[in-house]
Coordinates of C-alpha atoms and ligand atoms in Angstrom, one line a residue:
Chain A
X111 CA 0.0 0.0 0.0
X112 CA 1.2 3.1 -0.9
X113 CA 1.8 5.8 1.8
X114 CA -0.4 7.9 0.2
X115 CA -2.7 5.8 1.0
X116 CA -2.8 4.8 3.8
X117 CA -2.8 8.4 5.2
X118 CA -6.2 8.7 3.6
X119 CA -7.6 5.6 5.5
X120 CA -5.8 7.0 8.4
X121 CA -7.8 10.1 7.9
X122 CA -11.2 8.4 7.0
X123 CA -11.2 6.0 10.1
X124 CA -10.6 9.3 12.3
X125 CA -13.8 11.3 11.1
X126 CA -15.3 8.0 11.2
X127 CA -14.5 7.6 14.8
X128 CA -15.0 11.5 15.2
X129 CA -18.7 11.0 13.4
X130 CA -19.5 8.3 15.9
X131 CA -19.0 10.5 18.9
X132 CA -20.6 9.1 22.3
X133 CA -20.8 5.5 20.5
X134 CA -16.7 5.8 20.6
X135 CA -16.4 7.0 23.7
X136 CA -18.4 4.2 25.1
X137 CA -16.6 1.6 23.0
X138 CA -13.2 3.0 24.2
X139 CA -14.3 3.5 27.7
X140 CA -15.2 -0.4 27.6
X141 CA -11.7 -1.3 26.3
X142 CA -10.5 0.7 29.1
X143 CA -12.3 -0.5 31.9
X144 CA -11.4 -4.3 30.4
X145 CA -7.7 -3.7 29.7
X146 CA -7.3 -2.1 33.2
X147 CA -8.4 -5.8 34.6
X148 CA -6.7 -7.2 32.1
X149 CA -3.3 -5.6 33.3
X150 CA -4.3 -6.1 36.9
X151 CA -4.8 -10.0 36.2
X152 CA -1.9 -10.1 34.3
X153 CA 0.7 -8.6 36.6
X154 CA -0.4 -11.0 39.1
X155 CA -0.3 -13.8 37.6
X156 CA 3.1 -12.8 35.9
X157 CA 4.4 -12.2 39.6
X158 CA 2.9 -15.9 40.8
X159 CA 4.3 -17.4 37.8
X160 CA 7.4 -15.7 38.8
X161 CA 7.9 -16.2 42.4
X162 CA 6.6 -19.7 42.7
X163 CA 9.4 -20.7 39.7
X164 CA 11.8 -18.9 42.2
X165 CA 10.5 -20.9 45.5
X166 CA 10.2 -24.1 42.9
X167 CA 14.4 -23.4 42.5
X168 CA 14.7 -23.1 45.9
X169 CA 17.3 -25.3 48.0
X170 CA 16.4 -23.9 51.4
X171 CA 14.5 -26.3 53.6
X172 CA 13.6 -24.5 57.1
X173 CA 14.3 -27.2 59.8
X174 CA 12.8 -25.5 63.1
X175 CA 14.1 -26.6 66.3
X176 CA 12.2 -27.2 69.4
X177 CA 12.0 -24.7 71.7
X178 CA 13.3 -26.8 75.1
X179 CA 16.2 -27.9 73.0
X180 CA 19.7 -27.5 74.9
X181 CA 22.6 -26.9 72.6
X182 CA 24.3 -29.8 72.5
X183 CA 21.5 -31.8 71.3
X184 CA 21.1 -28.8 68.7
X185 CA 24.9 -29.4 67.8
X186 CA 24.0 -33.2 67.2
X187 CA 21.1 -32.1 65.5
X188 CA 23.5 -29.8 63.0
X189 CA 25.6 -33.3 62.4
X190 CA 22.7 -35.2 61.9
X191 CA 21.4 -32.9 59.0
X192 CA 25.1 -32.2 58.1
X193 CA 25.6 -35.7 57.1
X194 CA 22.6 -36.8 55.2
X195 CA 23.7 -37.1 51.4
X196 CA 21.9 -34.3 49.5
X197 CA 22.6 -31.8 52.3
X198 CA 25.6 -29.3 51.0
X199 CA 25.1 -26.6 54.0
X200 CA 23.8 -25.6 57.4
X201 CA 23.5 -22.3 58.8
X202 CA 22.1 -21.6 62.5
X203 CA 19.8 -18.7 63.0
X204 CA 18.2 -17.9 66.2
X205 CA 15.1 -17.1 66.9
X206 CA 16.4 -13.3 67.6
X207 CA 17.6 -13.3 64.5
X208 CA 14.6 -14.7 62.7
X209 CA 12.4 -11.6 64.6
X210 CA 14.6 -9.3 63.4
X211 CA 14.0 -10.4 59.8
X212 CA 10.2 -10.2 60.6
X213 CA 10.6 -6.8 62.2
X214 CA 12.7 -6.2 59.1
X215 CA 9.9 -6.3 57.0
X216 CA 6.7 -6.0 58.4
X217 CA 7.9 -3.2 61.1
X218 CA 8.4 -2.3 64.4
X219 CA 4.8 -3.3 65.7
X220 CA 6.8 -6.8 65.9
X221 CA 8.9 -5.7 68.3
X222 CA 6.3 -6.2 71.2
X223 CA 7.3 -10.0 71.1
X224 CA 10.7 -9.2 72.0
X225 CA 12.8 -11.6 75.0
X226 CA 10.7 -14.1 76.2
X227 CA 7.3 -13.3 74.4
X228 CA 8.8 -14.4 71.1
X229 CA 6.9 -16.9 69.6
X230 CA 9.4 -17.9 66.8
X231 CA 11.7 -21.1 66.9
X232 CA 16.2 -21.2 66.5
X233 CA 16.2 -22.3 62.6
X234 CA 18.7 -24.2 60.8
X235 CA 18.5 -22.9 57.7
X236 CA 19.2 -26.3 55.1
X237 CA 20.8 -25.5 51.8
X238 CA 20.5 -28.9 49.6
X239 CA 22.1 -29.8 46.5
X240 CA 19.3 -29.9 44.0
X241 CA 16.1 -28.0 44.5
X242 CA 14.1 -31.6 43.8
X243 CA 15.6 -32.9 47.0
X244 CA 14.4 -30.1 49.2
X245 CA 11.2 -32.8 49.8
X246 CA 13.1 -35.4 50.7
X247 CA 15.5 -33.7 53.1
X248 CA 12.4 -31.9 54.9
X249 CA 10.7 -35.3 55.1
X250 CA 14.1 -36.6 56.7
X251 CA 14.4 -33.6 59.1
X252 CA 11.3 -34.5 60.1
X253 CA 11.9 -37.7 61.7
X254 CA 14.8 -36.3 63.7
X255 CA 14.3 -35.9 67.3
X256 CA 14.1 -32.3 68.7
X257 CA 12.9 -30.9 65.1
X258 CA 9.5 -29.3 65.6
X259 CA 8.9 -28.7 61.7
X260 CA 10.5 -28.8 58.3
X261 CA 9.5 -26.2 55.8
X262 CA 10.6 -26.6 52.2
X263 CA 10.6 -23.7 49.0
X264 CA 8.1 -26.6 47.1
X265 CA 5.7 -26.7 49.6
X266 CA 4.9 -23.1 49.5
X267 CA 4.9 -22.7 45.7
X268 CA 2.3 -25.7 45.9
X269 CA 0.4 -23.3 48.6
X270 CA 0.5 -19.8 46.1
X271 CA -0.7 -21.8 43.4
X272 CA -3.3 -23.0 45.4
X273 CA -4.6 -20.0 46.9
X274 CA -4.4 -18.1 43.6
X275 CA -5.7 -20.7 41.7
X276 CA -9.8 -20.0 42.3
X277 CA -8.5 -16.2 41.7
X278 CA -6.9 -16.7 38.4
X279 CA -9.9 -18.6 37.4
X280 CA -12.6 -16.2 37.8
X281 CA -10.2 -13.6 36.8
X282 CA -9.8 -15.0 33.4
X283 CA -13.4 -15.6 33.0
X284 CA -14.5 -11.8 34.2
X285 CA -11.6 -10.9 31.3
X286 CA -12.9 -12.9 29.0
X287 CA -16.4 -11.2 29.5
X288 CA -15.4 -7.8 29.5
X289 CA -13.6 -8.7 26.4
X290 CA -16.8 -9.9 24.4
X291 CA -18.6 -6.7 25.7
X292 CA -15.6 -4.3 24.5
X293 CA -15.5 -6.1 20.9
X294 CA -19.4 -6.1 20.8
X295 CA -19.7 -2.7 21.8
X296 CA -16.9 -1.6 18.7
X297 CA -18.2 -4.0 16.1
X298 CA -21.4 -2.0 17.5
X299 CA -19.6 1.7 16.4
X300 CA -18.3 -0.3 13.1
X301 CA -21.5 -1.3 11.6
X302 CA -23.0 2.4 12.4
X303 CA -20.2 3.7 10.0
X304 CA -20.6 0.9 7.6
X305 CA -24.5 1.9 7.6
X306 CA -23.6 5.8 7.7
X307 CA -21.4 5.0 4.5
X308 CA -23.6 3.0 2.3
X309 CA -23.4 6.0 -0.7
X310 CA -20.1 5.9 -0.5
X311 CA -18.9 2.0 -0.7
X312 CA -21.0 1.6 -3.3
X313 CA -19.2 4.6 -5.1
X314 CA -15.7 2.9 -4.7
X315 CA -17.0 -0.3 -5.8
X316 CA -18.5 1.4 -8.5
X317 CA -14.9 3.1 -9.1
X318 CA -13.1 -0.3 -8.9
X319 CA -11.9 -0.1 -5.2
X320 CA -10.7 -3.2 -4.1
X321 CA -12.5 -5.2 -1.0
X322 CA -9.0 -4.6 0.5
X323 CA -9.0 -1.0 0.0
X324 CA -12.7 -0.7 1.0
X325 CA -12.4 -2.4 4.7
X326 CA -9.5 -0.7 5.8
X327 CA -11.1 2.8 7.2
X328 CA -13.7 0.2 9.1
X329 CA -10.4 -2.1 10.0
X330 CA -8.5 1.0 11.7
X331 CA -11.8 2.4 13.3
X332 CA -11.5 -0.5 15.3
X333 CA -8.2 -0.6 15.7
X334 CA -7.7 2.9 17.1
X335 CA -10.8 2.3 19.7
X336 CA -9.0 -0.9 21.2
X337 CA -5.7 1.4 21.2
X338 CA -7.0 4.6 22.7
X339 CA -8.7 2.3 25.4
X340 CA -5.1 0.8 26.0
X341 CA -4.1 4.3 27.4
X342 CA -5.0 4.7 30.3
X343 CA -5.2 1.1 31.9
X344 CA -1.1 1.3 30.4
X345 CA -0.4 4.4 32.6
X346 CA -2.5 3.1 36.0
X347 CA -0.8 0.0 35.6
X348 CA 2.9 1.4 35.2
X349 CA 2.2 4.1 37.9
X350 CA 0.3 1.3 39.9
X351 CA 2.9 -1.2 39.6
X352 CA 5.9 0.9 40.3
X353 CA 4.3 2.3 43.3
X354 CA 3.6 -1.1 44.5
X355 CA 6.9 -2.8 43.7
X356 CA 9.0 0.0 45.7
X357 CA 6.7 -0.7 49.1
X358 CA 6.4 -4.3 49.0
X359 CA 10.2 -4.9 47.8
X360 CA 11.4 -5.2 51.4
X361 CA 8.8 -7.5 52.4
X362 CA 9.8 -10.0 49.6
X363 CA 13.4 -9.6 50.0
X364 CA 13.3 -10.4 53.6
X365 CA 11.5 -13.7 52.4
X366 CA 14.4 -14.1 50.2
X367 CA 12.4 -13.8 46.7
X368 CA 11.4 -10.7 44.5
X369 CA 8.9 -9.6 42.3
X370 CA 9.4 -8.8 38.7
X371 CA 11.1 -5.6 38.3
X372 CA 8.8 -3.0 37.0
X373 CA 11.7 -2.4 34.5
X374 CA 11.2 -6.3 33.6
X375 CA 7.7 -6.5 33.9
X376 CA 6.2 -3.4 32.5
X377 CA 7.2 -3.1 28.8
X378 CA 6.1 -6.0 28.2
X379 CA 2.7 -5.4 29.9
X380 CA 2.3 -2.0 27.8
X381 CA 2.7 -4.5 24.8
X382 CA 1.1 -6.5 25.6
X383 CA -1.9 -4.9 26.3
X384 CA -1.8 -2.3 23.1
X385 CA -2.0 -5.4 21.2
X386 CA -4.8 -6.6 23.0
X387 CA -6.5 -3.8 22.6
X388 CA -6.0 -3.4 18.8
X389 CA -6.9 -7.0 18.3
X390 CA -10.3 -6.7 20.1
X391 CA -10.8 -3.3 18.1
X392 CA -10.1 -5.4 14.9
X393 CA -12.1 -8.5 15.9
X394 CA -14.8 -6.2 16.7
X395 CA -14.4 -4.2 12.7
X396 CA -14.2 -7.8 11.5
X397 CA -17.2 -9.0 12.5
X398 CA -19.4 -6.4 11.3
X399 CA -18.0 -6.1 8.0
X400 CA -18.4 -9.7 7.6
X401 CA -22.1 -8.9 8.8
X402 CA -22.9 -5.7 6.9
X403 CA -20.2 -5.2 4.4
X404 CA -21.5 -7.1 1.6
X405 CA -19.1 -7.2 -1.7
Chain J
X985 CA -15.6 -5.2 -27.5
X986 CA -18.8 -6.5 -26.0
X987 CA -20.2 -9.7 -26.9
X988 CA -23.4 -11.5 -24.6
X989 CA -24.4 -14.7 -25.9
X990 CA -27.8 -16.4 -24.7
X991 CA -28.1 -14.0 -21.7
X992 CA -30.7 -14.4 -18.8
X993 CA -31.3 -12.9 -15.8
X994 CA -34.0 -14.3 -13.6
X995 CA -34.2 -12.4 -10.4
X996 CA -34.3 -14.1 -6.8
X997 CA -38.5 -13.3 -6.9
X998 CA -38.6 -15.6 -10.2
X999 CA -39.0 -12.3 -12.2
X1000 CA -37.2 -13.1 -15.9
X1001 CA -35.8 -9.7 -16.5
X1002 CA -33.4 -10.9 -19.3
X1003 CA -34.2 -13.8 -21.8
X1004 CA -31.4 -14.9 -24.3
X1005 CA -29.9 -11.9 -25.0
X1006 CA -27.4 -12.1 -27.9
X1007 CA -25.4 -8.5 -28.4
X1008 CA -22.2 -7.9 -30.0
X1009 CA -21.2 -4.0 -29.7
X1010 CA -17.6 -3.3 -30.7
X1011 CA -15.0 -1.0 -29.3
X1012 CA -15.9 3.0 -29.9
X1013 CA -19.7 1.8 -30.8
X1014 CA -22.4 4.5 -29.2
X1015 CA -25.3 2.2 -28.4
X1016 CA -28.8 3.4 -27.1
X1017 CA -30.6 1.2 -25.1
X1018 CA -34.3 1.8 -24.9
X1019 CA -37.6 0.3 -23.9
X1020 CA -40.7 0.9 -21.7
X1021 CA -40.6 1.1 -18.6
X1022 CA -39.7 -2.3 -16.7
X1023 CA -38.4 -3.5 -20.0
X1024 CA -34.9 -4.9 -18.6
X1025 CA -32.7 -1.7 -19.8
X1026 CA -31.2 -1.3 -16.3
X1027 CA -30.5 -5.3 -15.7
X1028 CA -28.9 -5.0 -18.9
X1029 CA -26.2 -2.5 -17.8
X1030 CA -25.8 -4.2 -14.5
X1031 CA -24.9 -7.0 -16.3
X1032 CA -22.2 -4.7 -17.8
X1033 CA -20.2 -4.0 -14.9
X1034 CA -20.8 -7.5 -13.1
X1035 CA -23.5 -5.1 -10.5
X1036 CA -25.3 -8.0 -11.1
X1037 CA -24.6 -11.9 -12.3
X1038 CA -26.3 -13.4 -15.6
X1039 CA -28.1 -16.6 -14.7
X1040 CA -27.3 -18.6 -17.7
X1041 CA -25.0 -17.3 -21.1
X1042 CA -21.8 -16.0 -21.7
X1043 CA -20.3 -11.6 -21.0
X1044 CA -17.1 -11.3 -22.8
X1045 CA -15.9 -7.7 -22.1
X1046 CA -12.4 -7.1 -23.8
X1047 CA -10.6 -9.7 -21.9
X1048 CA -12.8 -10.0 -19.4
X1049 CA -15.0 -13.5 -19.1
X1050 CA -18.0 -11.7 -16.7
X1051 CA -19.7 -15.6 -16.3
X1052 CA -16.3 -16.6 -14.8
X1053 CA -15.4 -13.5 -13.0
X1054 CA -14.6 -13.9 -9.2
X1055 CA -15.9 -11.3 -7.3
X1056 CA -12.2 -9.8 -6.3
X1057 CA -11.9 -9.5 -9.7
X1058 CA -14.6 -7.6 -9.9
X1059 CA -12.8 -4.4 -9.5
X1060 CA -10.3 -4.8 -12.1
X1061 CA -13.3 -5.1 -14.8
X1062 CA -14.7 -1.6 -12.9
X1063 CA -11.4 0.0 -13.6
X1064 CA -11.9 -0.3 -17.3
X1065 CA -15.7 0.6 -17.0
X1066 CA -17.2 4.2 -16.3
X1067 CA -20.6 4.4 -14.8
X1068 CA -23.0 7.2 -14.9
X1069 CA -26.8 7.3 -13.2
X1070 CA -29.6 9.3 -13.2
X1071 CA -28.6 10.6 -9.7
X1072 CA -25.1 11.6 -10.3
X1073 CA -24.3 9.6 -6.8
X1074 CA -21.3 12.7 -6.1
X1075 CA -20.3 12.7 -2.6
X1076 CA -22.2 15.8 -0.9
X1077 CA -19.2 16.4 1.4
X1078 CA -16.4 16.5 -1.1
X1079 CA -15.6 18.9 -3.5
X1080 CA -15.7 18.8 -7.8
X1081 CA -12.0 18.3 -7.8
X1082 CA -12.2 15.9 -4.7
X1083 CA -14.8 14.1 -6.3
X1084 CA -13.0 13.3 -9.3
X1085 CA -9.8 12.5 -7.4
X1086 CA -11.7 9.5 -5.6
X1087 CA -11.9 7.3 -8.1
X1088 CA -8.5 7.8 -8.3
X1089 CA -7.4 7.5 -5.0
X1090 CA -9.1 4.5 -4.6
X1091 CA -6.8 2.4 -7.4
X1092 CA -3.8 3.9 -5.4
X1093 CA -2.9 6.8 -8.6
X1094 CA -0.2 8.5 -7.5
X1095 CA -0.9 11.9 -5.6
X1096 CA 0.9 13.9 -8.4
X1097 CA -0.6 12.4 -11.3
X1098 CA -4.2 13.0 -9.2
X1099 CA -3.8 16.7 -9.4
X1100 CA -2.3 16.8 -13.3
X1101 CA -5.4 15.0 -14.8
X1102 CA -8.6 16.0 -12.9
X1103 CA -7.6 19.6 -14.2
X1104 CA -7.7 17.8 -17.8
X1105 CA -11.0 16.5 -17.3
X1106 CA -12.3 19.1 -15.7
X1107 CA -11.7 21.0 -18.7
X1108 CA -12.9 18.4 -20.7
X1109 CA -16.3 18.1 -19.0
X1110 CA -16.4 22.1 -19.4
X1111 CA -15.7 22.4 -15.3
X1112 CA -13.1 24.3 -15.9
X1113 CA -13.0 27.0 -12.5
X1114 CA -15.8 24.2 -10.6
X1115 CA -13.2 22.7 -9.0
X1116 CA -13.6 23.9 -5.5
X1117 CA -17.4 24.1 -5.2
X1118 CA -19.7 21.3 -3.5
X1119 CA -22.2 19.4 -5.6
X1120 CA -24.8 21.2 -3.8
X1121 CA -23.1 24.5 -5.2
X1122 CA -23.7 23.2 -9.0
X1123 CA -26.8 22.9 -11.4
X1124 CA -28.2 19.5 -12.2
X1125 CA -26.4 19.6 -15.7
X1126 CA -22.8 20.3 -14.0
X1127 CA -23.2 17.7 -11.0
X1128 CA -23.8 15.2 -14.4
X1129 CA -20.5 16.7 -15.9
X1130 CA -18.2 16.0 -12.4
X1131 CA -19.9 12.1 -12.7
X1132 CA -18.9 12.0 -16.4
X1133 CA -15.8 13.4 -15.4
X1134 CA -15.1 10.8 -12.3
X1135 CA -16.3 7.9 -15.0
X1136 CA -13.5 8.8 -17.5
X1137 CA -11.1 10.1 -15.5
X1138 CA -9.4 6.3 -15.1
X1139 CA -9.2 6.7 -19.4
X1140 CA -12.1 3.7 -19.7
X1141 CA -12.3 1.7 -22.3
X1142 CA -16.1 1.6 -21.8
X1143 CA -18.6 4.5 -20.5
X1144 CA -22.0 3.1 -19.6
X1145 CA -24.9 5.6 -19.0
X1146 CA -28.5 4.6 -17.0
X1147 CA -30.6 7.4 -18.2
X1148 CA -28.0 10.4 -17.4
X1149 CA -30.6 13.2 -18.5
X1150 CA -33.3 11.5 -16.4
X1151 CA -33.5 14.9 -14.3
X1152 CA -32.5 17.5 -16.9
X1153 CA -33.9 19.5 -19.1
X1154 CA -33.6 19.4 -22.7
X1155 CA -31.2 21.9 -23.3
X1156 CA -29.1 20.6 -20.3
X1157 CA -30.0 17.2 -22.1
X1158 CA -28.4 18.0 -25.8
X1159 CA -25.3 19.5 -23.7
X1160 CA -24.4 16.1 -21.7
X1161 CA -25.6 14.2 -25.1
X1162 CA -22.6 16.1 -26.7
X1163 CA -20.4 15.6 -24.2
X1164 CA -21.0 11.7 -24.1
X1165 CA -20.7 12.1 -28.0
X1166 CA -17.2 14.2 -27.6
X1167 CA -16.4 11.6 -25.2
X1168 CA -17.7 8.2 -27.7
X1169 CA -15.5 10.3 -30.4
X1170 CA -12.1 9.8 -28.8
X1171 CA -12.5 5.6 -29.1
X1172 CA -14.7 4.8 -26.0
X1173 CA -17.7 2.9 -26.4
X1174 CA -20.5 4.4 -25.0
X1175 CA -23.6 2.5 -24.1
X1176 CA -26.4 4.6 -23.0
X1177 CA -30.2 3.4 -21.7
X1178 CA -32.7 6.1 -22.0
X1179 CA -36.3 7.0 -22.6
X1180 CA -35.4 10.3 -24.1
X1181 CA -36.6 10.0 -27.7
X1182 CA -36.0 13.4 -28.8
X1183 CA -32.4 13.0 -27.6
X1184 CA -32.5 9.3 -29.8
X1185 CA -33.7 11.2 -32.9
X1186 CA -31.9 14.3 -33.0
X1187 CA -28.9 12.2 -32.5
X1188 CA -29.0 9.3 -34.2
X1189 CA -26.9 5.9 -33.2
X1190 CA -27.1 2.2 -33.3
X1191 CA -30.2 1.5 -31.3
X1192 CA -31.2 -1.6 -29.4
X1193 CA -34.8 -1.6 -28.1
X1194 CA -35.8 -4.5 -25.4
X1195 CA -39.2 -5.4 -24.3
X1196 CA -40.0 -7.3 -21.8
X1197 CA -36.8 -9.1 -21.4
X1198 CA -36.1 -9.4 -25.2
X1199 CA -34.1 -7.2 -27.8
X1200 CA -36.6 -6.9 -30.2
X1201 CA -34.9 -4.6 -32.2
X1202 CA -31.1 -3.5 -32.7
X1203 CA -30.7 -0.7 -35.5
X1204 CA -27.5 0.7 -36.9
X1205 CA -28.8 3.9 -37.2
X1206 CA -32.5 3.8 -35.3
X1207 CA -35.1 5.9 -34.1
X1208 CA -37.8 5.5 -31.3
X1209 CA -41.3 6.8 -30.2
X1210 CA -41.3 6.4 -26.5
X1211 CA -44.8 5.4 -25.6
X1212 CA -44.3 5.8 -21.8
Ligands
ATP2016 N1 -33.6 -6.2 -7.8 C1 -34.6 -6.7 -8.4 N2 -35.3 -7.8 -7.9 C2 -36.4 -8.3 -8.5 N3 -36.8 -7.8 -9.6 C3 -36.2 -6.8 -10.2 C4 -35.1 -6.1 -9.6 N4 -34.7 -5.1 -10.4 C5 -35.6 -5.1 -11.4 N5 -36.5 -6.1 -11.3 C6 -37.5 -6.4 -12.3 O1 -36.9 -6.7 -13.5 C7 -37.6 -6.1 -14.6 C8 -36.7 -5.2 -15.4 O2 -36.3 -4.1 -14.6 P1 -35.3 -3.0 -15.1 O3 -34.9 -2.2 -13.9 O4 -34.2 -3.7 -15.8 O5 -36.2 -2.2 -16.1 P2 -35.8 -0.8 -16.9 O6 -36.0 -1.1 -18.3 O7 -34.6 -0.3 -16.4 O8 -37.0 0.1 -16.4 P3 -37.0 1.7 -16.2 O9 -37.2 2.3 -17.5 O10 -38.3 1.9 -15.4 O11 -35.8 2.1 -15.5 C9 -38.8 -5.4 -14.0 O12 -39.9 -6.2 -14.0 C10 -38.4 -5.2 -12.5 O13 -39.5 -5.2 -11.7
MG2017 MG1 -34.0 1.5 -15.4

């Protein structure tokens, strides 16, 4: 196409959109309300993806001691665990140690359970070989006398996956709604132009325009409606993201994991969800020129 | 070159408007189609530029096999085809100049080239200083004159006219009929359906007459009475 043309299409599909007035708006305030779930869903399930992969590589198993435990049996204890097979490291963290990290990250309200009051066990922090034996080392722990639990990365990525899973359900379903409302309500504004331009298709045809040539003003209608709506949900979810990323980073680091980085994550996104949009906007186009566009 | 052979046209209601048409008009031919009313003049030229589809026979136009023509071929057969109606059709919100330059735009002519030859026809249609009014700015006789102009503006071989001084007076009348003719006398064939018999005798070409589906007459040089 020649760029000639495609300047005039470019031209057409704006009074076109212009013409349609309140029926655009609505149509691009639909794509924005959709697009703005739509990023919402997907940076959290980008983040779950992420962070459960990260726990899944994990080789940390948390082996919590027993409270009553003196330290020599805790020194046996470190042998014991030093010695099994997949086992490459053991580190000792008190339970002082382990409220600071909690005081680290949630604040100072923690502080309360201080001395005595603290509730939190002396860890030995496990480091296996292999992430897949983390199971089998925490099952072993276990068994050992004086250990009181044995937490393993696994076993918490099974846990997020579980409690997001009913979320990312009904997520994607609500998306998927809001999507078929967003391209009904465009191929809606399409066929009004199509309608509104009767006289003048049948001039082109008349003139020897190609079916090509006639669909793309219709075709870029739609388009720019998905894109405008792409706007703002792009900016709230940057803004949104970045905002949320800098106050939870501690939290997350304390746990030892992070979430994307908004410089990782966000590009992407904004991609991602300008092509969303333009495809709704041309699904919507599509379907009513198939429906009213007859060559 | 035209050539139908054994051409129907039965419309979706079971109306025959066509029955075994056989037509052979060659290139640069002016050829007035006439008939009463409901006769099958206006199916005939829709058969011309594939607006409609023959139900049984054979359109040969140039190279152009219109029984076998897909339908995004359609537009190539239109590009060698100018159309005129009763109605003009012009776009009400574009200009004389504009209006010419859309048919055109539309097969992608380059911008420069645009510009050079809607002056020409312009002046050929006798537009010349038109450019920049709206259709709604011009007399019945010049808003025929910008469709003329859009319809030869692509240089087709073939102009084909559905009763193009349907709304004009007689004097407005002889001026398009002389335009058509200046036009049919540079080597396009013109093909013209009309019930304006003054117009057929004063100017006298081949003439084919159809009634009630059937050429029942095709003249070299003929004239008509036009009894409604
Ligand atoms: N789209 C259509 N569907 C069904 N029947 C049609 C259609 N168009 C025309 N006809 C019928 O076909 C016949 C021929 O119509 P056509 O329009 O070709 O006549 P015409 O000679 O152009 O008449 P006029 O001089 O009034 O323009 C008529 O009986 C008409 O009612
Ligand atoms: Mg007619």
């Amino acid at each position: 196409m020649k760029a000639s043309t495609f300047k005039r299409h470019v031209t057409d599909s704006f009074r076109s959109l212009k013409r349609n007035g309140g029926m655009s708006v609505a149509a691009i305030v639909s794509v924005t309300v959709t697009l703005l779930l739509v990023g919402i869903f997907l940076a959290l399930i980008f983040n779950v993806n992420h962070v459960s992969r990260e726990v899944e590589n994990d080789v940390r198993v948390r082996v919590m001691i027993d409270q009553k435990t003196t330290k020599t049996q805790r020194n046996d204890l470190r042998d014991e665990l030093q010695a099994m097979a997949d086992v490459s490291s053991v580190t000792y963290s008190s339970r002082q140690q382990e409220l600071d990290k909690v005081v680290g990250s949630y604040g100072s309200a923690f502080q309360m359970f201080g001395g005595d009051s603290n509730p939190l066990n002396d860890v030995f922090i496990v480091k296996t070989k292999t992430p897949q034996a983390t199971e089998k080392v925490a099952k072993a722990a276990k068994k050992l006398a004086h250990v009181s639990e044995a937490n393993y990365g696994g076993a918490n990525a099974r846990n997020l996956f579980r409690a997001t899973d009913s979320l990312r359900q009904w997520g994607l379903g609500f998306s998927i709604l809001l999507l078929l409302v967003a391209v009904f309500l465009i191929s809606n504004t399409v066929r009004i132009t199509i309608l509104s331009r009767q006289t003048e298709i049948g001039i082109m045809r008349l003139v020897g325009a190609t079916n090509s040539y006639i669909r793309w003003p219709f075709l870029l209608e739609g388009a720019w409606t998905g894109l405008f709506g792409a706007i703002i949900p792009i900016i709230i979810v940057d803004i949104g993201y970045a905002v949320l990323y800098g106050a939870s980073a501690k939290t997350f680091a304390s746990a030892g994991y992070a979430l994307l980085s908004p410089g990782s994550l966000l590009f992407g996104m904004d991609l991602l969800l300008a092509v969303i949009g333009i495809v709704i906007g041309a699904v919507g186009a599509a379907i009513s020129m198939g429906r009213f566009l007859k060559i | 070159m035209i050539r139908m052979v054994d051409v129907s046209k039965v419309y979706d209601n079971k109306v025959t408007a066509l029955e075994n048409v056989n037509v052979e008009i060659a290139q640069g031919d002016f050829v007035y189609v006439v008939g009463p009313s409901g006769a099958g003049k206006s199916t005939f030229i829709k058969l011309l530029y594939r607006e409609l589809r023959a139900t049984s026979g054979l359109i040969m136009i140039d190279d152009f096999d219109l029984t076998q023509l897909k339908d995004r071929e359609v537009p190539f057969l239109r590009r060698k085809i100018g159309v005129v109606f009763q109605d003009f059709k012009l776009l009400s919100r574009l200009t004389v100049a504009e209006n010419i330059a859309y048919a055109m735009e539309v097969i992608e002519t380059d911008p420069e080239e645009i510009k050079q030859r809607v002056t020409q026809v312009l002046a050929e249609v006798g537009l010349t200083g038109k450019a920049a009014r709206f259709p709604n700015e011009l007399s019945g006789g010049e808003q025929q004159r910008v469709a003329i102009a859009r319809a030869i503006t692509n240089n087709p071989h073939i102009l084909i006219a559905d009763e193009p001084t349907g709304n004009l007076d007689p004097n407005t009348s002889e001026e398009i009929m002389a335009l058509l003719e200046k036009i049919n006398a540079k080597g396009t064939t013109v093909i013209m359906a009309t019930h304006n018999d003054q117009l057929v005798n004063s100017h006298v070409h081949r003439l084919l007459e159809i009634n009630n589906g059937d050429i029942v007459r095709d003249e070299k040089e003929g004239t008509y009475a036009n009894e409604g």
